[in-house]
Tab-separated table of C-alpha atoms and ligand atoms in Angstrom:
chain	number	residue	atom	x	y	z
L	12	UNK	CA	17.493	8.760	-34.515
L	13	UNK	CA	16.339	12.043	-32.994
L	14	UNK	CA	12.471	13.358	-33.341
L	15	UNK	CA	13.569	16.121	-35.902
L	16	UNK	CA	16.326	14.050	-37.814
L	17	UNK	CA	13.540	11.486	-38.754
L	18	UNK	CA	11.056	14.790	-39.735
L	19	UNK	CA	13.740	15.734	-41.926
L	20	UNK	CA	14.652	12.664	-43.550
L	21	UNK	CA	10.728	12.245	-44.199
L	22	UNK	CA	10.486	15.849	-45.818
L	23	UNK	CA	13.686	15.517	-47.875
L	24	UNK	CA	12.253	11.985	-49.059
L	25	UNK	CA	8.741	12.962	-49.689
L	26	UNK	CA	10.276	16.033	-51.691
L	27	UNK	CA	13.134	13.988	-53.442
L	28	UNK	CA	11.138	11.283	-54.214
L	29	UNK	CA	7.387	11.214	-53.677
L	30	UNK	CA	7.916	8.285	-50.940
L	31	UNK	CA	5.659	9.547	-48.376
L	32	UNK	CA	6.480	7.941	-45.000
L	33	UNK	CA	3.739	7.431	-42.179
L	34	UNK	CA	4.844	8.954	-38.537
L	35	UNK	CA	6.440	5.093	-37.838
L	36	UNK	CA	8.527	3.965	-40.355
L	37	UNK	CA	11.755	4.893	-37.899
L	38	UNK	CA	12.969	0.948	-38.727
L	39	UNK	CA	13.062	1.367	-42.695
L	40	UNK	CA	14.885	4.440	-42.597
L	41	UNK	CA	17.409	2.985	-40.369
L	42	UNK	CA	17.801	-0.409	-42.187
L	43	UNK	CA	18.248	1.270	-45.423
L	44	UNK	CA	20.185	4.177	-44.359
L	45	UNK	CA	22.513	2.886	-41.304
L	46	UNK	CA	24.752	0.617	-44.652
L	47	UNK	CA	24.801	4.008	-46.203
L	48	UNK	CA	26.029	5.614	-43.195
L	49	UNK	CA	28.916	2.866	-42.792
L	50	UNK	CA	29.861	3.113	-45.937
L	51	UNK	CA	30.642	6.537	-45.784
L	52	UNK	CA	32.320	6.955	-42.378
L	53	UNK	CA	29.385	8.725	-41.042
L	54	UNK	CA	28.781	7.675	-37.194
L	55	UNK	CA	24.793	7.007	-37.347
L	56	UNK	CA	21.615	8.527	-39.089
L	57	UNK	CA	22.546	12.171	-37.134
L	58	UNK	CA	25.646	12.408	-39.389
L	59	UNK	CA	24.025	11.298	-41.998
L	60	UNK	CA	21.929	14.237	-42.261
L	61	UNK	CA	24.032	16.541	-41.075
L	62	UNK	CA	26.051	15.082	-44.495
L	63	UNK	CA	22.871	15.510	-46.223
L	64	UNK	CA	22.121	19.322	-45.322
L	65	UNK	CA	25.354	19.887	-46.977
L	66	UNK	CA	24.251	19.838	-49.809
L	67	UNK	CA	26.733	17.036	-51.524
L	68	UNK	CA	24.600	15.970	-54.942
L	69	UNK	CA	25.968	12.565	-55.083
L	70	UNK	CA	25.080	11.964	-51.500
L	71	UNK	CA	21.262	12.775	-52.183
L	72	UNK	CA	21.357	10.698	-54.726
L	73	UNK	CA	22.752	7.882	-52.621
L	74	UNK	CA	20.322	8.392	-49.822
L	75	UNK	CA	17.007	8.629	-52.462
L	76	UNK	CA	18.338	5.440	-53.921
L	77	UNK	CA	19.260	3.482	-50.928
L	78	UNK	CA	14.991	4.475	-49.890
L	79	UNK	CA	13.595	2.951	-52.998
L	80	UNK	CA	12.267	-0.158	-53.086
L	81	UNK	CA	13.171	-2.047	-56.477
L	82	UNK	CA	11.428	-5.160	-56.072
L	83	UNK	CA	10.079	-6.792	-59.364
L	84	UNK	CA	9.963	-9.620	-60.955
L	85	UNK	CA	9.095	-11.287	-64.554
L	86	UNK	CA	5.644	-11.094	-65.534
L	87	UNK	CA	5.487	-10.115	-62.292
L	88	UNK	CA	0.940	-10.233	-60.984
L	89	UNK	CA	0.721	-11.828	-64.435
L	90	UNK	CA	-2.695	-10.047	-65.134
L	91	UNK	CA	-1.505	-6.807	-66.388
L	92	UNK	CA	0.443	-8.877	-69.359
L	93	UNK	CA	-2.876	-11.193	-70.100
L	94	UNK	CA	-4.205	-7.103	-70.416
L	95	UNK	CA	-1.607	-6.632	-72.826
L	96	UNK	CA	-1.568	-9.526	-75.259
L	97	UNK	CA	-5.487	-9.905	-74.795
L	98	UNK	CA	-6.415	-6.539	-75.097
L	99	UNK	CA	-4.115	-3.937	-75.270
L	100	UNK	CA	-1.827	-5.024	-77.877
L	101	UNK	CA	-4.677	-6.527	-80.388
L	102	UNK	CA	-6.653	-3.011	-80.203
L	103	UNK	CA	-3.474	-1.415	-80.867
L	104	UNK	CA	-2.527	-3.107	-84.247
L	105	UNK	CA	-6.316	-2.560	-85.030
L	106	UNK	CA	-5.680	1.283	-84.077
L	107	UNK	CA	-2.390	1.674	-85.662
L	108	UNK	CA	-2.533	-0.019	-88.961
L	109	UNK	CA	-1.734	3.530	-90.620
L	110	UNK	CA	1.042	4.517	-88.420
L	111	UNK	CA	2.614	0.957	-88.167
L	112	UNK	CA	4.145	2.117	-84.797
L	113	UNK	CA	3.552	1.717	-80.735
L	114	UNK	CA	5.252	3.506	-78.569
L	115	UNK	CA	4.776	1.946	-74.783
L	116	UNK	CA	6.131	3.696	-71.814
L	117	UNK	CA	7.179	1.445	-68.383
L	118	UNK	CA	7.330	4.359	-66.359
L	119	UNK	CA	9.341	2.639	-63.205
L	120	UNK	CA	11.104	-0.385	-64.918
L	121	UNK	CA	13.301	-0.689	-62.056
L	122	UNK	CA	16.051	-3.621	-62.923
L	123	UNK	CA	14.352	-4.040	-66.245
L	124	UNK	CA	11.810	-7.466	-65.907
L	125	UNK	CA	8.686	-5.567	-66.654
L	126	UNK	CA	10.146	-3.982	-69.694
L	127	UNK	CA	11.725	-7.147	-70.991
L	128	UNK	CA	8.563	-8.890	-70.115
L	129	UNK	CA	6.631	-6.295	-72.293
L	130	UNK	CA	9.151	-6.980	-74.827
L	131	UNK	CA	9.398	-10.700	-74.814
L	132	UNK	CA	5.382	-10.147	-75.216
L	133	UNK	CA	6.048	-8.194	-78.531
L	134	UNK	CA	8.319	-10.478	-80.029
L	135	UNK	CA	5.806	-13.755	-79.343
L	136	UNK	CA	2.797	-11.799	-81.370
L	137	UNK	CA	5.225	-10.383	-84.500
L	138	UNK	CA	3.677	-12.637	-86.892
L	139	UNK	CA	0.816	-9.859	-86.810
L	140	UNK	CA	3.255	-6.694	-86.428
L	141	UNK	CA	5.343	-7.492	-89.360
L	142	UNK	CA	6.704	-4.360	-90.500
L	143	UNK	CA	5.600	-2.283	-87.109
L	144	UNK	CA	7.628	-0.444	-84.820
L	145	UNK	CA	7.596	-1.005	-81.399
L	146	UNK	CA	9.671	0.956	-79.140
L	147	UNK	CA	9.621	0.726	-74.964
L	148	UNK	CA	10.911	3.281	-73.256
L	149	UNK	CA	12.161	2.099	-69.531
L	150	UNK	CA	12.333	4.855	-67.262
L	151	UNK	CA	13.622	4.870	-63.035
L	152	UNK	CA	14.360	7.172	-60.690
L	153	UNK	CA	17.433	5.316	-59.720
L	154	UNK	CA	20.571	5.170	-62.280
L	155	UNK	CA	21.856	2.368	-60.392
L	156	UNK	CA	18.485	-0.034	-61.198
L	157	UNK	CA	18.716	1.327	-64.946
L	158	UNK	CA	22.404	-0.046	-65.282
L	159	UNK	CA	21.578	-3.299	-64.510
L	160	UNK	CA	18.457	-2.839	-66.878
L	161	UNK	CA	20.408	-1.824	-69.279
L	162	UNK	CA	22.920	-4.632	-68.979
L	163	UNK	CA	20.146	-7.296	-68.941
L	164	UNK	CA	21.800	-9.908	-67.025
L	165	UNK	CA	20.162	-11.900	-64.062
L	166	UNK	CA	20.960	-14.050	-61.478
L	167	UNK	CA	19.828	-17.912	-61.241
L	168	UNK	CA	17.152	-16.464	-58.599
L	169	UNK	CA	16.061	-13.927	-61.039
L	170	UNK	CA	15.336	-15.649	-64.022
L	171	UNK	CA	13.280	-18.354	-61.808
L	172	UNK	CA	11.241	-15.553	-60.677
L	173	UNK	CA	7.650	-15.333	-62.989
L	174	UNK	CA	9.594	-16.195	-66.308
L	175	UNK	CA	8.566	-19.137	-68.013
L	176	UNK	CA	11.047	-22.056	-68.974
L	177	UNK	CA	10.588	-21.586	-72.463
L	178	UNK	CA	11.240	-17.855	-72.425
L	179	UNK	CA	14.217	-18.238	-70.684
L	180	UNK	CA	15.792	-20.861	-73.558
L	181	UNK	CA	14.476	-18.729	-76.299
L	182	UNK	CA	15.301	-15.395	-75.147
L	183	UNK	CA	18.167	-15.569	-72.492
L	184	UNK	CA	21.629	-16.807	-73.063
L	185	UNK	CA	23.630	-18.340	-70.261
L	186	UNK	CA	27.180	-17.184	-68.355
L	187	UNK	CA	28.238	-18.990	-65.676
L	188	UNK	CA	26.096	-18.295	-63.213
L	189	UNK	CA	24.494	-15.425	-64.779
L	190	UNK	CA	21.605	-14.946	-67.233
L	191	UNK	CA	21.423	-12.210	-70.095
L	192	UNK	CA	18.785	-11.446	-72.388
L	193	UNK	CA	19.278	-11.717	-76.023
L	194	UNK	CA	20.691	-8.621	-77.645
L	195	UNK	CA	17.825	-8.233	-80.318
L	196	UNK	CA	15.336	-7.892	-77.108
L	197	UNK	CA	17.760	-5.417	-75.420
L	198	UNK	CA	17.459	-3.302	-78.719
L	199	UNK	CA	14.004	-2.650	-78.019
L	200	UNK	CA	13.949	-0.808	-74.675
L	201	UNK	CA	15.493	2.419	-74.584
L	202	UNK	CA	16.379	3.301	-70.903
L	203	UNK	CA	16.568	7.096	-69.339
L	204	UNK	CA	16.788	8.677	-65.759
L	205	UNK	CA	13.288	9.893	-65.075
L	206	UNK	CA	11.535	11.228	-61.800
L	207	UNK	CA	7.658	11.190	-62.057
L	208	UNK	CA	7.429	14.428	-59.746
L	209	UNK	CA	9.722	16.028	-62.421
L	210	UNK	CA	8.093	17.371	-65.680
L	211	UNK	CA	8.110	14.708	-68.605
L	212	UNK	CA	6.640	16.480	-71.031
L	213	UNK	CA	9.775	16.318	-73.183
L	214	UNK	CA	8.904	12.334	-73.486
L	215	UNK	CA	6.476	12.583	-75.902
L	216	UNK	CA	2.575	10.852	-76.091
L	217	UNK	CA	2.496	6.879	-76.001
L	218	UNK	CA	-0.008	4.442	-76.687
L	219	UNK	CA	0.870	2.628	-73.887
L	220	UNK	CA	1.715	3.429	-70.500
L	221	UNK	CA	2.676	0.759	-67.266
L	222	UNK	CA	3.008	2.642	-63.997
L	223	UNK	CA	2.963	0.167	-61.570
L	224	UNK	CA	3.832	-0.502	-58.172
L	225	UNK	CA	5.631	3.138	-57.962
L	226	UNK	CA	2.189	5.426	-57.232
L	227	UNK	CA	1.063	3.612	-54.093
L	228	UNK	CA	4.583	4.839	-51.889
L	229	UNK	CA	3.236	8.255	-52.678
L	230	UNK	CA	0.583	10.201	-50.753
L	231	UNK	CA	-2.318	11.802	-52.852
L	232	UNK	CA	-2.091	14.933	-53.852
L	233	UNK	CA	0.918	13.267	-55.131
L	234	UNK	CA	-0.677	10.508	-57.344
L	235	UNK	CA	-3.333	12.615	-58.587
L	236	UNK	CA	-1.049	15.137	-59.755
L	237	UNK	CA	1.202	12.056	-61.649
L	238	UNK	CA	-2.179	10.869	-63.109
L	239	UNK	CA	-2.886	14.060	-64.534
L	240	UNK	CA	0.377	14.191	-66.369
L	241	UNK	CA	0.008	10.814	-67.616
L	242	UNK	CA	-2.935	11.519	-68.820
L	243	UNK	CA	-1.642	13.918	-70.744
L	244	UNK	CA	1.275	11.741	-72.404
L	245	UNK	CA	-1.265	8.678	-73.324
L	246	UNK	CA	-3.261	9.158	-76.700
L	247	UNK	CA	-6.772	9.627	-76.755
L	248	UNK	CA	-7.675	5.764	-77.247
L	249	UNK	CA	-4.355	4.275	-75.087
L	250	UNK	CA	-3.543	2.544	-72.095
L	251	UNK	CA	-2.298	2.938	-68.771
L	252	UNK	CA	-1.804	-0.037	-66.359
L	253	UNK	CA	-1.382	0.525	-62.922
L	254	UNK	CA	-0.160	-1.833	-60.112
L	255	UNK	CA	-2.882	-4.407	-58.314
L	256	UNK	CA	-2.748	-1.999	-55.023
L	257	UNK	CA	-3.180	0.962	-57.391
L	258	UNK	CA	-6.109	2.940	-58.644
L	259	UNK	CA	-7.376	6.442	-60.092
L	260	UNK	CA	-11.036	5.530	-58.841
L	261	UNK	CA	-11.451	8.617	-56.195
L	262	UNK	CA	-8.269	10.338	-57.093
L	263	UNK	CA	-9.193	11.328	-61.075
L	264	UNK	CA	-11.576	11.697	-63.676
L	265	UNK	CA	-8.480	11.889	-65.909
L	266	UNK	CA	-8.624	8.022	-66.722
L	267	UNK	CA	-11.677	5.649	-66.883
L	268	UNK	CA	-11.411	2.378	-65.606
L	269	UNK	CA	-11.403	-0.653	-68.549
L	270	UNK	CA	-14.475	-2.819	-67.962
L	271	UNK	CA	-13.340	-6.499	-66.507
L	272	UNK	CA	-9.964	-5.691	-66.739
L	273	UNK	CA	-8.340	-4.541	-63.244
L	274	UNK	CA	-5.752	-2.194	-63.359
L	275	UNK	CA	-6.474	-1.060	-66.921
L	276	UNK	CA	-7.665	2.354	-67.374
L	277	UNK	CA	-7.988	4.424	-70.759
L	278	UNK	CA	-7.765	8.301	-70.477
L	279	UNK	CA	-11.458	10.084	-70.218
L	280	UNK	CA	-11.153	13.006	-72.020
L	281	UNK	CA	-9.077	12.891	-75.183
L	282	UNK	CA	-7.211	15.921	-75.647
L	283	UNK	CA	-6.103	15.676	-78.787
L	284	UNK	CA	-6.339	13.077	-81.542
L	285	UNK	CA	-4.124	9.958	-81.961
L	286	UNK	CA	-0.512	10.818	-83.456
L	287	UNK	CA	-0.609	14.334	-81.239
L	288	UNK	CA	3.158	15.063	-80.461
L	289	UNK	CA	5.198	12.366	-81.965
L	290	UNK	CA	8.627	12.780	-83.241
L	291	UNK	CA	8.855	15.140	-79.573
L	292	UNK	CA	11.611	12.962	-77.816
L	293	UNK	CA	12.895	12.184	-81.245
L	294	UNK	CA	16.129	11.624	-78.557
L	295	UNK	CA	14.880	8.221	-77.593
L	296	UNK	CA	16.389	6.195	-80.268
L	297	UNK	CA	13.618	3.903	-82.390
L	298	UNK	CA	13.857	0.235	-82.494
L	299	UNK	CA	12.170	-1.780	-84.736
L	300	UNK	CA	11.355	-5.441	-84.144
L	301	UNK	CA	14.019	-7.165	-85.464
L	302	UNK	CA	13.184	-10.270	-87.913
L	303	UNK	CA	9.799	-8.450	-88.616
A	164	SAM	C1	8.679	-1.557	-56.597
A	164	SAM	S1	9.535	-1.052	-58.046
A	164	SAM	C2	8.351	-1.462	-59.301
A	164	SAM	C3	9.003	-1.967	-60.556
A	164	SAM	C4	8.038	-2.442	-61.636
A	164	SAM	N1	7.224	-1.352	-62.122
A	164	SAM	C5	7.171	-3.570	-61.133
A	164	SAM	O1	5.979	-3.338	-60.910
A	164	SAM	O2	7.661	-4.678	-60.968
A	164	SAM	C6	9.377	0.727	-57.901
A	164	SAM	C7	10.371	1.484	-58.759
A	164	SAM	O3	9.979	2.861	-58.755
A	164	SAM	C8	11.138	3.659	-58.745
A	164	SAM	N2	10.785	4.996	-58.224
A	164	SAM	C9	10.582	5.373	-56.945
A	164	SAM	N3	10.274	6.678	-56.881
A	164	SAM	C10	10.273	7.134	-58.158
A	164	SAM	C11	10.043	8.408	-58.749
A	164	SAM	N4	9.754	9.479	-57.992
A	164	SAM	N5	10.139	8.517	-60.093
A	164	SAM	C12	10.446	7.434	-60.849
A	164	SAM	N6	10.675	6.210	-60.355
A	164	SAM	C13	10.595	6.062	-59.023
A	164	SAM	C14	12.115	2.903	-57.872
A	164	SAM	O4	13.454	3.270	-58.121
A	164	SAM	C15	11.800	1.446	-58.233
A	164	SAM	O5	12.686	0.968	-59.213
């Protein structure tokens, strides 16, 4: 790969994207871009962008997509999910016992185990959200991660990754190989395209908020910029829980850290009062908790 063919590939990323790659990263580039180039005929990473100053929107696409880095798992650090049936989720029926209704944000779901995680969370504690509503919105960059979040359906591997036993009997149903979770749990996450460096107003305000493991590829003008829009979309008293290599500390004032609870933060100045803005992304289809 030539000098200015990697400089361009890092600008079109960082712009595409967010992922902001350091002056080395020559190797990840090439091992996630040389398949692409196979695949489509292209002789090398040269072709490739020559393919990609072209212009064709399906091959950005491909080339953003084949740069991401998907990994997740069930329950995946644990922590953040102790955060949420500990803390997060009791304040919130405390908060909410007017409204009846949650609505939690997983704002790069990727293949759909932190969503269904939150979800599998919601169902286990609905003896004290009878009646509520509790939507999850899962939201990627990539299309291709959201169809197979959508889809719910796991390998062996998968399911063996951070999900307990008994959540896998109760919740998953088995297909050969293949493992797919229940149809009354895929009813509660909603799933749409998102990029964080686009505007996402149009979403609405949530109670709830996971970011995680998305903020640290990008550099900081970056993050603080996303943070600032979060803060924005979380309600005066909600939550936002960030990855374990993640902080605002240094970047924003916009969100206070939780005390003794890493990678929990609650928004610093309320703009508005709880309720602010819902029924805006009335498009996002409600799901109640079925059986409640
Ligand atoms: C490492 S995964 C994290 C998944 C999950 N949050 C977790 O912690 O297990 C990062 C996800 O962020 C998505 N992503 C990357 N850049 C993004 C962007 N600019 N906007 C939205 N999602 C993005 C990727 O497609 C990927 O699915």
């Amino acid at each position: 790969m030539t000098p200015p063919d990697y400089e361009y590939l890092r600008k079109f990323l960082k712009d595409h994207s967010g992922l902001d790659l350091s002056a080395d990263k020559h190797y990840l580039i090439e091992s996630r871009l040389l398949p692409l180039a196979r695949k489509s005929d292209l002789n090398g990473i040269s072709e490739l962008v020559q393919k990609l100053k072209g212009g064709s929107a399906t091959f950005v696409t491909q080339v953003v997509e084949a740069m991401t880095t998907n990994e997740t798992f069930f329950f995946r650090d644990k922590i953040p999910f102790d955060h949420f049936r500990e803390v997060i989720l009791p304040e919130m029926i405390k908060a909410r016992a007017n409204r009846k209704s949650i609505r939690i944000w997983c704002a790069a779901g990727s293949t759909g185990q932190e969503p269904y995680s939150l979800a599998m969370c919601v169902k286990e504690m609905s003896a004290a959200l009878a009646g509520w509503r509790v939507d999850i919105l899962a939201t990627d960059l990539s299309q291709e991660v959201l169809e197979k979040s959508k889809s719910g359906i796991y390998s062996q591997f998968e399911v063996q990754r951070g999900l307990p036993i008994q959540m896998l009997v109760k919740y998953f149903k088995q297909t050969g190989e293949l493992w797919q979770i229940n149809p009354e749990m895929r009813a509660m996450v909603q799933h749409r395209q998102l990029n964080l460096l686009q505007d996402f107003a149009q979403l609405g305000v949530f109670d709830i908020i996971f970011c995680r493991n998305v903020l640290i590829y990008f550099d900081q003008d970056t993050k603080v910029n996303i943070f600032n829009r979060l803060a924005k979309a979380t309600e005066s008293d909600g939550f936002l829980v960030l990855g374990a290599a993640e902080t605002v500390v240094g970047l924003t004032d916009a969100f206070k850290p939780f005390a003794d609870r890493r990678g929990l933060y609650r928004p610093n100045a309320p703009a508005a009062a709880p309720g602010r803005m819902l029924g805006i992304g009335a498009g996002i289809k409600k799901a109640a908790i079925a059986g409640t």
